[in-house]
Every structure is written in C-alpha cells, then in structure tokens.
Amino acid sequence: MTDELRLQIIQEYLDGASKYSLKRKYNLRDSKSISSWMLKFGIENPYSQPIPLALMPKKKESQEIEEFEKAD
C-alpha cells in the first residue's frame, strides 16, 4: 500500500468515516493500522482527546448517594 493511499484513508477518517468502515472498504487487516499511520505521518488524532467533564452525562443524585454508601 502506498503512502498516498494511506494518507487518503487517514483523510477519510478525519472527515468522519469510522475505522471499521474504512477497514472494510479498503480490506485492511486491522483498524489499528490507521492510528499507526497517523503516528508515522505525525498527524494528531482529534478523536483521542478525553471528553471534558462538562460534556459527560450527569448521574442522578440517587446513584451518587448509592455509590457513596457502597464505598464506606
């Protein structure tokens, strides 16, 4: 596989295609290949950033109380 094709696949991934769909489309052995190519070319993966706490779904107060009580 040429570097040009690898970069094309990376671009499709960055444009929103899933690794699984690209794996099927290009008959890749492993969807992890895309991540390793990104490292090789020095391309950062914007999807690997942690989710900010403000965007995380909030637990119900009753769930938090139960977890607190179990911790004791």
JSON list of N, CA and C in Angstrom, two decimals, residues 28-68:
[
{"chain": "A", "resi": 28, "resn": "LEU", "atom": "N", "xyz": [-8.51, -3.69, 5.03]},
{"chain": "A", "resi": 28, "resn": "LEU", "atom": "CA", "xyz": [-7.36, -3.60, 5.92]},
{"chain": "A", "resi": 28, "resn": "LEU", "atom": "C", "xyz": [-7.38, -4.77, 6.89]},
{"chain": "A", "resi": 29, "resn": "ARG", "atom": "N", "xyz": [-6.22, -5.22, 7.29]},
{"chain": "A", "resi": 29, "resn": "ARG", "atom": "CA", "xyz": [-6.15, -6.33, 8.25]},
{"chain": "A", "resi": 29, "resn": "ARG", "atom": "C", "xyz": [-6.62, -5.90, 9.63]},
{"chain": "A", "resi": 30, "resn": "ASP", "atom": "N", "xyz": [-6.33, -4.65, 9.98]},
{"chain": "A", "resi": 30, "resn": "ASP", "atom": "CA", "xyz": [-6.60, -4.19, 11.33]},
{"chain": "A", "resi": 30, "resn": "ASP", "atom": "C", "xyz": [-6.95, -2.71, 11.29]},
{"chain": "A", "resi": 31, "resn": "SER", "atom": "N", "xyz": [-7.98, -2.31, 12.02]},
{"chain": "A", "resi": 31, "resn": "SER", "atom": "CA", "xyz": [-8.35, -0.90, 12.05]},
{"chain": "A", "resi": 31, "resn": "SER", "atom": "C", "xyz": [-7.33, -0.07, 12.83]},
{"chain": "A", "resi": 32, "resn": "LYS", "atom": "N", "xyz": [-6.47, -0.74, 13.60]},
{"chain": "A", "resi": 32, "resn": "LYS", "atom": "CA", "xyz": [-5.41, -0.03, 14.33]},
{"chain": "A", "resi": 32, "resn": "LYS", "atom": "C", "xyz": [-4.34, 0.50, 13.38]},
{"chain": "A", "resi": 33, "resn": "SER", "atom": "N", "xyz": [-4.33, -0.01, 12.17]},
{"chain": "A", "resi": 33, "resn": "SER", "atom": "CA", "xyz": [-3.36, 0.46, 11.18]},
{"chain": "A", "resi": 33, "resn": "SER", "atom": "C", "xyz": [-3.47, 1.96, 10.97]},
{"chain": "A", "resi": 34, "resn": "ILE", "atom": "N", "xyz": [-4.70, 2.46, 10.97]},
{"chain": "A", "resi": 34, "resn": "ILE", "atom": "CA", "xyz": [-4.92, 3.88, 10.72]},
{"chain": "A", "resi": 34, "resn": "ILE", "atom": "C", "xyz": [-4.23, 4.70, 11.80]},
{"chain": "A", "resi": 35, "resn": "SER", "atom": "N", "xyz": [-4.35, 4.29, 13.04]},
{"chain": "A", "resi": 35, "resn": "SER", "atom": "CA", "xyz": [-3.69, 5.01, 14.14]},
{"chain": "A", "resi": 35, "resn": "SER", "atom": "C", "xyz": [-2.17, 4.98, 13.99]},
{"chain": "A", "resi": 36, "resn": "SER", "atom": "N", "xyz": [-1.64, 3.84, 13.61]},
{"chain": "A", "resi": 36, "resn": "SER", "atom": "CA", "xyz": [-0.18, 3.75, 13.46]},
{"chain": "A", "resi": 36, "resn": "SER", "atom": "C", "xyz": [0.30, 4.60, 12.29]},
{"chain": "A", "resi": 37, "resn": "TRP", "atom": "N", "xyz": [-0.48, 4.67, 11.22]},
{"chain": "A", "resi": 37, "resn": "TRP", "atom": "CA", "xyz": [-0.10, 5.53, 10.09]},
{"chain": "A", "resi": 37, "resn": "TRP", "atom": "C", "xyz": [-0.13, 7.00, 10.51]},
{"chain": "A", "resi": 38, "resn": "MET", "atom": "N", "xyz": [-1.11, 7.35, 11.31]},
{"chain": "A", "resi": 38, "resn": "MET", "atom": "CA", "xyz": [-1.20, 8.74, 11.77]},
{"chain": "A", "resi": 38, "resn": "MET", "atom": "C", "xyz": [0.04, 9.10, 12.59]},
{"chain": "A", "resi": 39, "resn": "LEU", "atom": "N", "xyz": [0.49, 8.18, 13.42]},
{"chain": "A", "resi": 39, "resn": "LEU", "atom": "CA", "xyz": [1.72, 8.41, 14.18]},
{"chain": "A", "resi": 39, "resn": "LEU", "atom": "C", "xyz": [2.91, 8.56, 13.24]},
{"chain": "A", "resi": 40, "resn": "LYS", "atom": "N", "xyz": [2.97, 7.69, 12.25]},
{"chain": "A", "resi": 40, "resn": "LYS", "atom": "CA", "xyz": [4.07, 7.71, 11.28]},
{"chain": "A", "resi": 40, "resn": "LYS", "atom": "C", "xyz": [4.16, 9.05, 10.56]},
{"chain": "A", "resi": 41, "resn": "PHE", "atom": "N", "xyz": [3.01, 9.60, 10.19]},
{"chain": "A", "resi": 41, "resn": "PHE", "atom": "CA", "xyz": [2.98, 10.86, 9.45]},
{"chain": "A", "resi": 41, "resn": "PHE", "atom": "C", "xyz": [2.90, 12.08, 10.35]},
{"chain": "A", "resi": 42, "resn": "GLY", "atom": "N", "xyz": [2.87, 11.86, 11.67]},
{"chain": "A", "resi": 42, "resn": "GLY", "atom": "CA", "xyz": [2.83, 12.98, 12.60]},
{"chain": "A", "resi": 42, "resn": "GLY", "atom": "C", "xyz": [1.49, 13.70, 12.63]},
{"chain": "A", "resi": 43, "resn": "ILE", "atom": "N", "xyz": [0.42, 12.96, 12.38]},
{"chain": "A", "resi": 43, "resn": "ILE", "atom": "CA", "xyz": [-0.93, 13.53, 12.37]},
{"chain": "A", "resi": 43, "resn": "ILE", "atom": "C", "xyz": [-1.60, 13.21, 13.69]},
{"chain": "A", "resi": 44, "resn": "GLU", "atom": "N", "xyz": [-2.07, 14.24, 14.37]},
{"chain": "A", "resi": 44, "resn": "GLU", "atom": "CA", "xyz": [-2.74, 14.02, 15.65]},
{"chain": "A", "resi": 44, "resn": "GLU", "atom": "C", "xyz": [-4.16, 13.55, 15.43]},
{"chain": "A", "resi": 45, "resn": "ASN", "atom": "N", "xyz": [-4.60, 12.68, 16.31]},
{"chain": "A", "resi": 45, "resn": "ASN", "atom": "CA", "xyz": [-5.96, 12.15, 16.23]},
{"chain": "A", "resi": 45, "resn": "ASN", "atom": "C", "xyz": [-6.87, 13.01, 17.11]},
{"chain": "A", "resi": 46, "resn": "PRO", "atom": "N", "xyz": [-7.76, 13.80, 16.49]},
{"chain": "A", "resi": 46, "resn": "PRO", "atom": "CA", "xyz": [-8.63, 14.66, 17.30]},
{"chain": "A", "resi": 46, "resn": "PRO", "atom": "C", "xyz": [-9.65, 13.87, 18.10]},
{"chain": "A", "resi": 47, "resn": "TYR", "atom": "N", "xyz": [-9.88, 12.62, 17.76]},
{"chain": "A", "resi": 47, "resn": "TYR", "atom": "CA", "xyz": [-10.88, 11.81, 18.44]},
{"chain": "A", "resi": 47, "resn": "TYR", "atom": "C", "xyz": [-10.32, 11.11, 19.67]},
{"chain": "A", "resi": 48, "resn": "SER", "atom": "N", "xyz": [-9.01, 11.21, 19.90]},
{"chain": "A", "resi": 48, "resn": "SER", "atom": "CA", "xyz": [-8.43, 10.53, 21.05]},
{"chain": "A", "resi": 48, "resn": "SER", "atom": "C", "xyz": [-8.37, 11.41, 22.29]},
{"chain": "A", "resi": 49, "resn": "GLN", "atom": "N", "xyz": [-8.87, 12.63, 22.18]},
{"chain": "A", "resi": 49, "resn": "GLN", "atom": "CA", "xyz": [-8.85, 13.53, 23.32]},
{"chain": "A", "resi": 49, "resn": "GLN", "atom": "C", "xyz": [-9.89, 13.10, 24.34]},
{"chain": "A", "resi": 50, "resn": "PRO", "atom": "N", "xyz": [-9.58, 13.25, 25.62]},
{"chain": "A", "resi": 50, "resn": "PRO", "atom": "CA", "xyz": [-10.57, 12.88, 26.64]},
{"chain": "A", "resi": 50, "resn": "PRO", "atom": "C", "xyz": [-11.79, 13.79, 26.56]},
{"chain": "A", "resi": 51, "resn": "ILE", "atom": "N", "xyz": [-12.93, 13.25, 26.92]},
{"chain": "A", "resi": 51, "resn": "ILE", "atom": "CA", "xyz": [-14.17, 14.02, 26.91]},
{"chain": "A", "resi": 51, "resn": "ILE", "atom": "C", "xyz": [-14.18, 14.94, 28.12]},
{"chain": "A", "resi": 52, "resn": "PRO", "atom": "N", "xyz": [-14.40, 16.24, 27.91]},
{"chain": "A", "resi": 52, "resn": "PRO", "atom": "CA", "xyz": [-14.45, 17.15, 29.05]},
{"chain": "A", "resi": 52, "resn": "PRO", "atom": "C", "xyz": [-15.56, 16.76, 30.01]},
{"chain": "A", "resi": 53, "resn": "LEU", "atom": "N", "xyz": [-15.32, 16.94, 31.30]},
{"chain": "A", "resi": 53, "resn": "LEU", "atom": "CA", "xyz": [-16.30, 16.56, 32.31]},
{"chain": "A", "resi": 53, "resn": "LEU", "atom": "C", "xyz": [-17.64, 17.26, 32.09]},
{"chain": "A", "resi": 54, "resn": "ALA", "atom": "N", "xyz": [-17.62, 18.47, 31.58]},
{"chain": "A", "resi": 54, "resn": "ALA", "atom": "CA", "xyz": [-18.86, 19.22, 31.37]},
{"chain": "A", "resi": 54, "resn": "ALA", "atom": "C", "xyz": [-19.76, 18.52, 30.34]},
{"chain": "A", "resi": 55, "resn": "LEU", "atom": "N", "xyz": [-19.17, 17.72, 29.45]},
{"chain": "A", "resi": 55, "resn": "LEU", "atom": "CA", "xyz": [-19.95, 17.04, 28.42]},
{"chain": "A", "resi": 55, "resn": "LEU", "atom": "C", "xyz": [-20.38, 15.64, 28.83]},
{"chain": "A", "resi": 56, "resn": "MET", "atom": "N", "xyz": [-19.83, 15.14, 29.93]},
{"chain": "A", "resi": 56, "resn": "MET", "atom": "CA", "xyz": [-20.18, 13.81, 30.39]},
{"chain": "A", "resi": 56, "resn": "MET", "atom": "C", "xyz": [-21.61, 13.80, 30.93]},
{"chain": "A", "resi": 57, "resn": "PRO", "atom": "N", "xyz": [-22.33, 12.71, 30.69]},
{"chain": "A", "resi": 57, "resn": "PRO", "atom": "CA", "xyz": [-23.69, 12.65, 31.23]},
{"chain": "A", "resi": 57, "resn": "PRO", "atom": "C", "xyz": [-23.64, 12.65, 32.76]},
{"chain": "A", "resi": 58, "resn": "LYS", "atom": "N", "xyz": [-24.55, 13.40, 33.34]},
{"chain": "A", "resi": 58, "resn": "LYS", "atom": "CA", "xyz": [-24.58, 13.51, 34.80]},
{"chain": "A", "resi": 58, "resn": "LYS", "atom": "C", "xyz": [-25.35, 12.36, 35.40]},
{"chain": "A", "resi": 59, "resn": "LYS", "atom": "N", "xyz": [-24.85, 11.87, 36.53]},
{"chain": "A", "resi": 59, "resn": "LYS", "atom": "CA", "xyz": [-25.53, 10.81, 37.25]},
{"chain": "A", "resi": 59, "resn": "LYS", "atom": "C", "xyz": [-26.67, 11.42, 38.05]},
{"chain": "A", "resi": 60, "resn": "LYS", "atom": "N", "xyz": [-27.67, 10.63, 38.26]},
{"chain": "A", "resi": 60, "resn": "LYS", "atom": "CA", "xyz": [-28.75, 11.07, 39.12]},
{"chain": "A", "resi": 60, "resn": "LYS", "atom": "C", "xyz": [-28.24, 11.11, 40.55]},
{"chain": "A", "resi": 61, "resn": "GLU", "atom": "N", "xyz": [-28.78, 12.01, 41.31]},
{"chain": "A", "resi": 61, "resn": "GLU", "atom": "CA", "xyz": [-28.34, 12.17, 42.69]},
{"chain": "A", "resi": 61, "resn": "GLU", "atom": "C", "xyz": [-28.46, 10.87, 43.48]},
{"chain": "A", "resi": 62, "resn": "SER", "atom": "N", "xyz": [-29.51, 10.11, 43.22]},
{"chain": "A", "resi": 62, "resn": "SER", "atom": "CA", "xyz": [-29.70, 8.85, 43.96]},
{"chain": "A", "resi": 62, "resn": "SER", "atom": "C", "xyz": [-28.58, 7.86, 43.64]},
{"chain": "A", "resi": 63, "resn": "GLN", "atom": "N", "xyz": [-28.10, 7.83, 42.39]},
{"chain": "A", "resi": 63, "resn": "GLN", "atom": "CA", "xyz": [-27.00, 6.95, 42.03]},
{"chain": "A", "resi": 63, "resn": "GLN", "atom": "C", "xyz": [-25.73, 7.37, 42.77]},
{"chain": "A", "resi": 64, "resn": "GLU", "atom": "N", "xyz": [-25.49, 8.67, 42.87]},
{"chain": "A", "resi": 64, "resn": "GLU", "atom": "CA", "xyz": [-24.29, 9.15, 43.56]},
{"chain": "A", "resi": 64, "resn": "GLU", "atom": "C", "xyz": [-24.34, 8.77, 45.03]},
{"chain": "A", "resi": 65, "resn": "ILE", "atom": "N", "xyz": [-25.52, 8.87, 45.65]},
{"chain": "A", "resi": 65, "resn": "ILE", "atom": "CA", "xyz": [-25.66, 8.52, 47.06]},
{"chain": "A", "resi": 65, "resn": "ILE", "atom": "C", "xyz": [-25.40, 7.02, 47.26]},
{"chain": "A", "resi": 66, "resn": "GLU", "atom": "N", "xyz": [-25.95, 6.19, 46.37]},
{"chain": "A", "resi": 66, "resn": "GLU", "atom": "CA", "xyz": [-25.73, 4.74, 46.47]},
{"chain": "A", "resi": 66, "resn": "GLU", "atom": "C", "xyz": [-24.24, 4.41, 46.35]},
{"chain": "A", "resi": 67, "resn": "GLU", "atom": "N", "xyz": [-23.56, 5.03, 45.40]},
{"chain": "A", "resi": 67, "resn": "GLU", "atom": "CA", "xyz": [-22.13, 4.76, 45.22]},
{"chain": "A", "resi": 67, "resn": "GLU", "atom": "C", "xyz": [-21.34, 5.22, 46.44]},
{"chain": "A", "resi": 68, "resn": "PHE", "atom": "N", "xyz": [-21.73, 6.35, 47.00]},
{"chain": "A", "resi": 68, "resn": "PHE", "atom": "CA", "xyz": [-21.05, 6.86, 48.20]},
{"chain": "A", "resi": 68, "resn": "PHE", "atom": "C", "xyz": [-21.22, 5.88, 49.36]}
]
